[in-house]
Short mmCIF file of C-alpha atoms and ligand atoms in Angstrom, two decimals:
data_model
loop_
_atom_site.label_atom_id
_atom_site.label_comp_id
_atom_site.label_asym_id
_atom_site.label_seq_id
_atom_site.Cartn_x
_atom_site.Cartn_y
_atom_site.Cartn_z
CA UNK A 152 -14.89 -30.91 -6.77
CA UNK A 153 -11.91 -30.62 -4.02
CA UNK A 154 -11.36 -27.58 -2.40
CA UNK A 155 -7.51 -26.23 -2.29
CA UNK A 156 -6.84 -24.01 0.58
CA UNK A 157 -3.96 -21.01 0.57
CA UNK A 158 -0.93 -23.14 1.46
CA UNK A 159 0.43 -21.25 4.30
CA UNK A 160 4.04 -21.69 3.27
CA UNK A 161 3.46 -18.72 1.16
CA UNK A 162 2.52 -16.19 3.65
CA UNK A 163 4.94 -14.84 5.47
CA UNK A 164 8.28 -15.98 6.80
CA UNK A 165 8.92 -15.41 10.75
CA UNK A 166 11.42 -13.28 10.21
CA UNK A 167 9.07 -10.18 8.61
CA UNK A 168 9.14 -7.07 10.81
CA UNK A 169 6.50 -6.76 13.75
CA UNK A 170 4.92 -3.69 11.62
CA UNK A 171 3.98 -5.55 8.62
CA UNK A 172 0.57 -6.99 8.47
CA UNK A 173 -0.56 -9.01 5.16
CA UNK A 174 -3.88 -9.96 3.91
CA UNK A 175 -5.54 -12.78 5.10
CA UNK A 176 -3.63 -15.78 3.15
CA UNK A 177 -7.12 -17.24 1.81
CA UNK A 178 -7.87 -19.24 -1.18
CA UNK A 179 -9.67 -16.60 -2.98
CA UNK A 180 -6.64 -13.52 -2.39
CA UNK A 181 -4.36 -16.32 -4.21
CA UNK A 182 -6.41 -16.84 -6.86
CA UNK A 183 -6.48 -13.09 -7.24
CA UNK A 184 -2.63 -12.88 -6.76
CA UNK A 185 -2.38 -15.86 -9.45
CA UNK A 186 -4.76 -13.81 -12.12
CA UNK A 187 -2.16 -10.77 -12.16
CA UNK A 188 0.72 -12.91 -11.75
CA UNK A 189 0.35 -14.64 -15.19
CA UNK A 190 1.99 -13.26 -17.83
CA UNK A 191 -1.09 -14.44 -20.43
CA UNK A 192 -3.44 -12.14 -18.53
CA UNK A 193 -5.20 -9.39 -20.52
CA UNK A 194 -4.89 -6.11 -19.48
CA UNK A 195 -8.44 -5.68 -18.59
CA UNK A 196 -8.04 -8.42 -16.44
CA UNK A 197 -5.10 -7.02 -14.60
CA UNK A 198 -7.09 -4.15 -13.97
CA UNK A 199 -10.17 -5.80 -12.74
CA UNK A 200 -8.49 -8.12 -10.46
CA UNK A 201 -5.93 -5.97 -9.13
CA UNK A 202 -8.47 -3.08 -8.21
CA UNK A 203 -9.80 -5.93 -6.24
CA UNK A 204 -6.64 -6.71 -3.88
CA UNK A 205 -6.23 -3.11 -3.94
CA UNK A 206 -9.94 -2.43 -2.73
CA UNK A 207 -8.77 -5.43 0.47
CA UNK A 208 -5.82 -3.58 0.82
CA UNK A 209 -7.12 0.01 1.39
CA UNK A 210 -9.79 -1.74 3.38
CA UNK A 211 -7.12 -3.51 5.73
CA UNK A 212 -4.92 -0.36 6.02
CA UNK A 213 -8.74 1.49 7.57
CA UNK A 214 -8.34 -1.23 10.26
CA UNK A 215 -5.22 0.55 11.35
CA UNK A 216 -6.80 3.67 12.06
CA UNK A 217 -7.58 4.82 15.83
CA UNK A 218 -11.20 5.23 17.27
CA UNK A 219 -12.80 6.96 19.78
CA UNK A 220 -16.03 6.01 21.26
CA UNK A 221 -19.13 7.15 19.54
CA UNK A 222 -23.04 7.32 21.12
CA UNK A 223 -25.34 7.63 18.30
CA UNK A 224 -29.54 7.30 18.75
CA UNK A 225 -30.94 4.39 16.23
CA UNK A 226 -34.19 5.17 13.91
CA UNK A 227 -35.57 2.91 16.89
CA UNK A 228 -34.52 5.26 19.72
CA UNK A 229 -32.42 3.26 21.06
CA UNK A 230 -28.75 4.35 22.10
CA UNK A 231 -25.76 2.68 20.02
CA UNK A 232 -22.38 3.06 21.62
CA UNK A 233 -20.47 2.85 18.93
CA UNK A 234 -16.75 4.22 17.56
CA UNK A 235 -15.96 6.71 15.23
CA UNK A 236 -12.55 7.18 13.67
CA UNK A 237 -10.25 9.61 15.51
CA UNK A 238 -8.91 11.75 12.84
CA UNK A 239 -8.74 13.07 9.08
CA UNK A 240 -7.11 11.36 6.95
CA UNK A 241 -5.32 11.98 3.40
CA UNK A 242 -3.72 9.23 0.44
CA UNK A 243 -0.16 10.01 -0.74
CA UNK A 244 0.34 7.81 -4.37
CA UNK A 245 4.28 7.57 -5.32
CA UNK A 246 4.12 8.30 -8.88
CA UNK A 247 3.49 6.74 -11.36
CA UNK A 248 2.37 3.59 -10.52
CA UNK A 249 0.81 4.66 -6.83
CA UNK A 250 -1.74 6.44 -9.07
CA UNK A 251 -3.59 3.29 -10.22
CA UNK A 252 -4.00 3.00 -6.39
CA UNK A 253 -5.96 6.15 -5.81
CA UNK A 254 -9.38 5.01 -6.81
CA UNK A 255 -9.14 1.90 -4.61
CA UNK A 256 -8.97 4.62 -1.98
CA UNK A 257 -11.15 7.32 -3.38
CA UNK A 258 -13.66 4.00 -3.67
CA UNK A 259 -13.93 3.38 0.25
CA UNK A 260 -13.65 7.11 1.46
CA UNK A 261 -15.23 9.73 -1.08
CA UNK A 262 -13.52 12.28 -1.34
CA UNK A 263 -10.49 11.74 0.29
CA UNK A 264 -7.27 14.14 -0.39
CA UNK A 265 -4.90 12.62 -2.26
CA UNK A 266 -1.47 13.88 -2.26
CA UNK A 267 1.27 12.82 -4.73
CA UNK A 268 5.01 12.59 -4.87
CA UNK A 269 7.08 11.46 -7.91
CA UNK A 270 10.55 9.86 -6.40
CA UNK A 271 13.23 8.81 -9.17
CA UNK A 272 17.08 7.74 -9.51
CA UNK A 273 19.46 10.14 -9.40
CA UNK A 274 21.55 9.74 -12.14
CA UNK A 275 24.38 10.96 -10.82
CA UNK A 276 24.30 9.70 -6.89
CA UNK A 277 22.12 6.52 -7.95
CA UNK A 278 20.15 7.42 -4.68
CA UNK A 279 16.15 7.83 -5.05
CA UNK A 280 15.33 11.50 -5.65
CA UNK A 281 12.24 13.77 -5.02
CA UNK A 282 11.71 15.23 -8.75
CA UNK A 283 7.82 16.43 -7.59
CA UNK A 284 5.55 16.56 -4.57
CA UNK A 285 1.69 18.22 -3.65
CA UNK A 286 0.38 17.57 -0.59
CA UNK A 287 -3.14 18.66 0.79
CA UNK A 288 -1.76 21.36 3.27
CA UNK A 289 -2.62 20.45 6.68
CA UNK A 290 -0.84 17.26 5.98
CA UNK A 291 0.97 16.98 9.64
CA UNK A 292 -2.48 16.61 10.86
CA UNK A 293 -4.16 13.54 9.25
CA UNK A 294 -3.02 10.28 9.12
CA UNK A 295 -1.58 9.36 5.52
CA UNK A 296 -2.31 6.08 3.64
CA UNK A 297 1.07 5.78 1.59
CA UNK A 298 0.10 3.99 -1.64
CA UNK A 299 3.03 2.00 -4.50
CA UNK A 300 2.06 -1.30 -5.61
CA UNK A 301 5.45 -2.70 -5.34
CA UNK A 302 7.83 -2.57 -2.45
CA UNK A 303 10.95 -3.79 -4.24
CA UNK A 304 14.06 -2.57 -2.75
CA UNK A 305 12.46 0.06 -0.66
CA UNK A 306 14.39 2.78 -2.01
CA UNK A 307 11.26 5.19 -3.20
CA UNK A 308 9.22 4.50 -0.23
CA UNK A 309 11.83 5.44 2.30
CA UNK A 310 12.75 8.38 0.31
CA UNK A 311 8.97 9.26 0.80
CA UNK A 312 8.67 9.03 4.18
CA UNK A 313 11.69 11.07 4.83
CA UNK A 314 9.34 13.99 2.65
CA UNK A 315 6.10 13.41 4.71
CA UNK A 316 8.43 13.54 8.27
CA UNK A 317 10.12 16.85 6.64
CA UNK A 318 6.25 17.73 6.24
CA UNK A 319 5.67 16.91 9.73
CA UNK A 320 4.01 13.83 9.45
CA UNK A 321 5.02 11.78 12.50
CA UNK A 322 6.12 8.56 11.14
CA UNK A 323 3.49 6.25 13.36
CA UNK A 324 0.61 8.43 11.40
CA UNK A 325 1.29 6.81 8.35
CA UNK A 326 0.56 3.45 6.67
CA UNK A 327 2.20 2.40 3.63
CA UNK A 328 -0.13 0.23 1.67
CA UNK A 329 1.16 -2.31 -0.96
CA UNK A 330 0.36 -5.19 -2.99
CA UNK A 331 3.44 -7.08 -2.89
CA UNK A 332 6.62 -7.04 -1.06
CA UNK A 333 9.89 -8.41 -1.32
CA UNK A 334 11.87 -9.39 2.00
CA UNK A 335 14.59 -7.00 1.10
CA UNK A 336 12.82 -4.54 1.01
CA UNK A 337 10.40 -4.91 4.41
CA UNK A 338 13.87 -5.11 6.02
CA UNK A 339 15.28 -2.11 4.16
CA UNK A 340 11.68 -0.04 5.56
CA UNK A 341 10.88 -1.37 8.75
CA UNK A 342 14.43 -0.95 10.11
CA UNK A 343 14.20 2.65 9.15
CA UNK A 344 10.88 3.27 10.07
CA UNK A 345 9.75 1.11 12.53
CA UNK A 346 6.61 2.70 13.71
CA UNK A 347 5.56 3.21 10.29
CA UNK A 348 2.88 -0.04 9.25
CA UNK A 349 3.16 -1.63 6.05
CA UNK A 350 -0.01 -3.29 4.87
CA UNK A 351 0.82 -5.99 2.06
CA UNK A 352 -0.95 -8.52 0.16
CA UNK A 353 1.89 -10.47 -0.32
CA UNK A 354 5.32 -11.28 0.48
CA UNK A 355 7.12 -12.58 -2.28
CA UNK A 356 10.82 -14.41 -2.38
CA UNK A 357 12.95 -11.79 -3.06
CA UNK A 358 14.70 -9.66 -5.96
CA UNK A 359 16.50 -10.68 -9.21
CA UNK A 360 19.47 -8.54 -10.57
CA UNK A 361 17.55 -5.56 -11.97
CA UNK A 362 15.69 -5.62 -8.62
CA UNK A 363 12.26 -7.16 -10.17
CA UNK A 364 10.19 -8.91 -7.38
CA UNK A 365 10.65 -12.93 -7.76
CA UNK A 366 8.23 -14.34 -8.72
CA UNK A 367 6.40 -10.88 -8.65
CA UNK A 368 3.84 -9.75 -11.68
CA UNK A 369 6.46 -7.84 -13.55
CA UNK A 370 6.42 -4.27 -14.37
CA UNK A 371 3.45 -3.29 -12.69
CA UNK A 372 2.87 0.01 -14.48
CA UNK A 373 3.52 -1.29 -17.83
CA UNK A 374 0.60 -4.41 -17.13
CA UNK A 375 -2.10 -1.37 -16.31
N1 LIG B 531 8.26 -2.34 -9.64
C1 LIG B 531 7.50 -3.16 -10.40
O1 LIG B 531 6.60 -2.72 -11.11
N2 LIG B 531 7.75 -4.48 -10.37
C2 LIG B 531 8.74 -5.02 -9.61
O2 LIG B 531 8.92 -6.24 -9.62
C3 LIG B 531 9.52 -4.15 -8.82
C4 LIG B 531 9.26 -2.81 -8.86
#
């Protein structure tokens, strides 16, 4: 049977930001992508499939994190110079939907903190507002894996890093972890936040009218 690989005229365009890194564009991570994409998908499905990007994702956004160099003795008694990671860490979900994020996390590093922060409109400004927020309380200190499944116009995740900085979280210490992202949007974060890394899994066209991801997976917290 023939073999299809991940056309690469998906993946990104030149113009994305110098702090975005995506997925590896393979074969399998567009199958995956093209499982929650489709609207006939089961719910159980959506789950199972999109834990699985999410699981690559979280794994990805570890890659980002400094070492040091380690010495540790083997069972043999031999000497392994090895690394070890540099500093503590913590997860930050955006509510609501950041939540289904957490295990992914939670799954690769047991217990992890996990802060959360629930960003909506204001009605009356039509600006992104913090409504809630619990953070573990050395926050400044770790590095913080930023978690919402969709970076559509931006809007929530640069309202949350504006709350981690007013935490004292240097903006290079954190790494905003998604699973798709419009172009708008990268633009929108990365000029504000340059230092800041955004992991994605994908980079999508761009935004219809009620600022839905094209061609997206629709409203990702309503599909979990
Ligand atoms: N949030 C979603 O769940 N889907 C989008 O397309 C954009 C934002």
């Amino acid at each position: 049977m023939a073999t299809v690989n991940a056309p690469t005229s998906q993946t990104s365009p030149a113009s994305v930001p110098p702090s975005v890194f995506t997925l590896p564009q393979t074969a399998q991570l567009e199958a995956l992508y093209t499982i929650i994409r489709d609207k006939d998908t089961p719910r159980g499905e959506f789950l199972f499939y999109s834990d699985r990007i999410i699981r690559l994702l979280v794994e990805e956004g570890l890659n980002h994190l400094p070492v040091v160099p380690k010495t540790v003795t083997t069972p043999t008694g031999a000497t392994y110079e090895g690394v070890g990671f540099e500093g503590k860490i913590c997860g930050v979900s955006i509510l609501r939907a950041g939540e289904a994020m957490e295990a992914g996390l939670r799954e690769v590093c047991r217990s992890v903190r996990i802060g959360k922060i629930l960003i909506q409109r204001d009605e009356e400004t039509a600006q992104p507002k913090l409504f809630y927020s619990k953070f573990p309380q050395d926050i400044a200190s770790r590095y913080v894996l930023l978690l919402d499944p969709m970076l559509a116009t931006g809007g929530s995740a640069i309202k949350a890093v504006d709350v981690l900085k007013e935490q004292g979280v240097p903006e290079e210490r954190i790494i905003f972890i998604n699973l798709i992202s419009s172009p708008e949007g990268l633009k929108n974060f990365c000029t504000k936040f340059p230092q800041t890394r955004v992991i994605t899994g994908w980079i999508d066209k761009g935004l219809n009218e009620k600022a839905y991801i094209i061609p997206g997976l629709g409203d990702f917290g309503e599909r979990r």
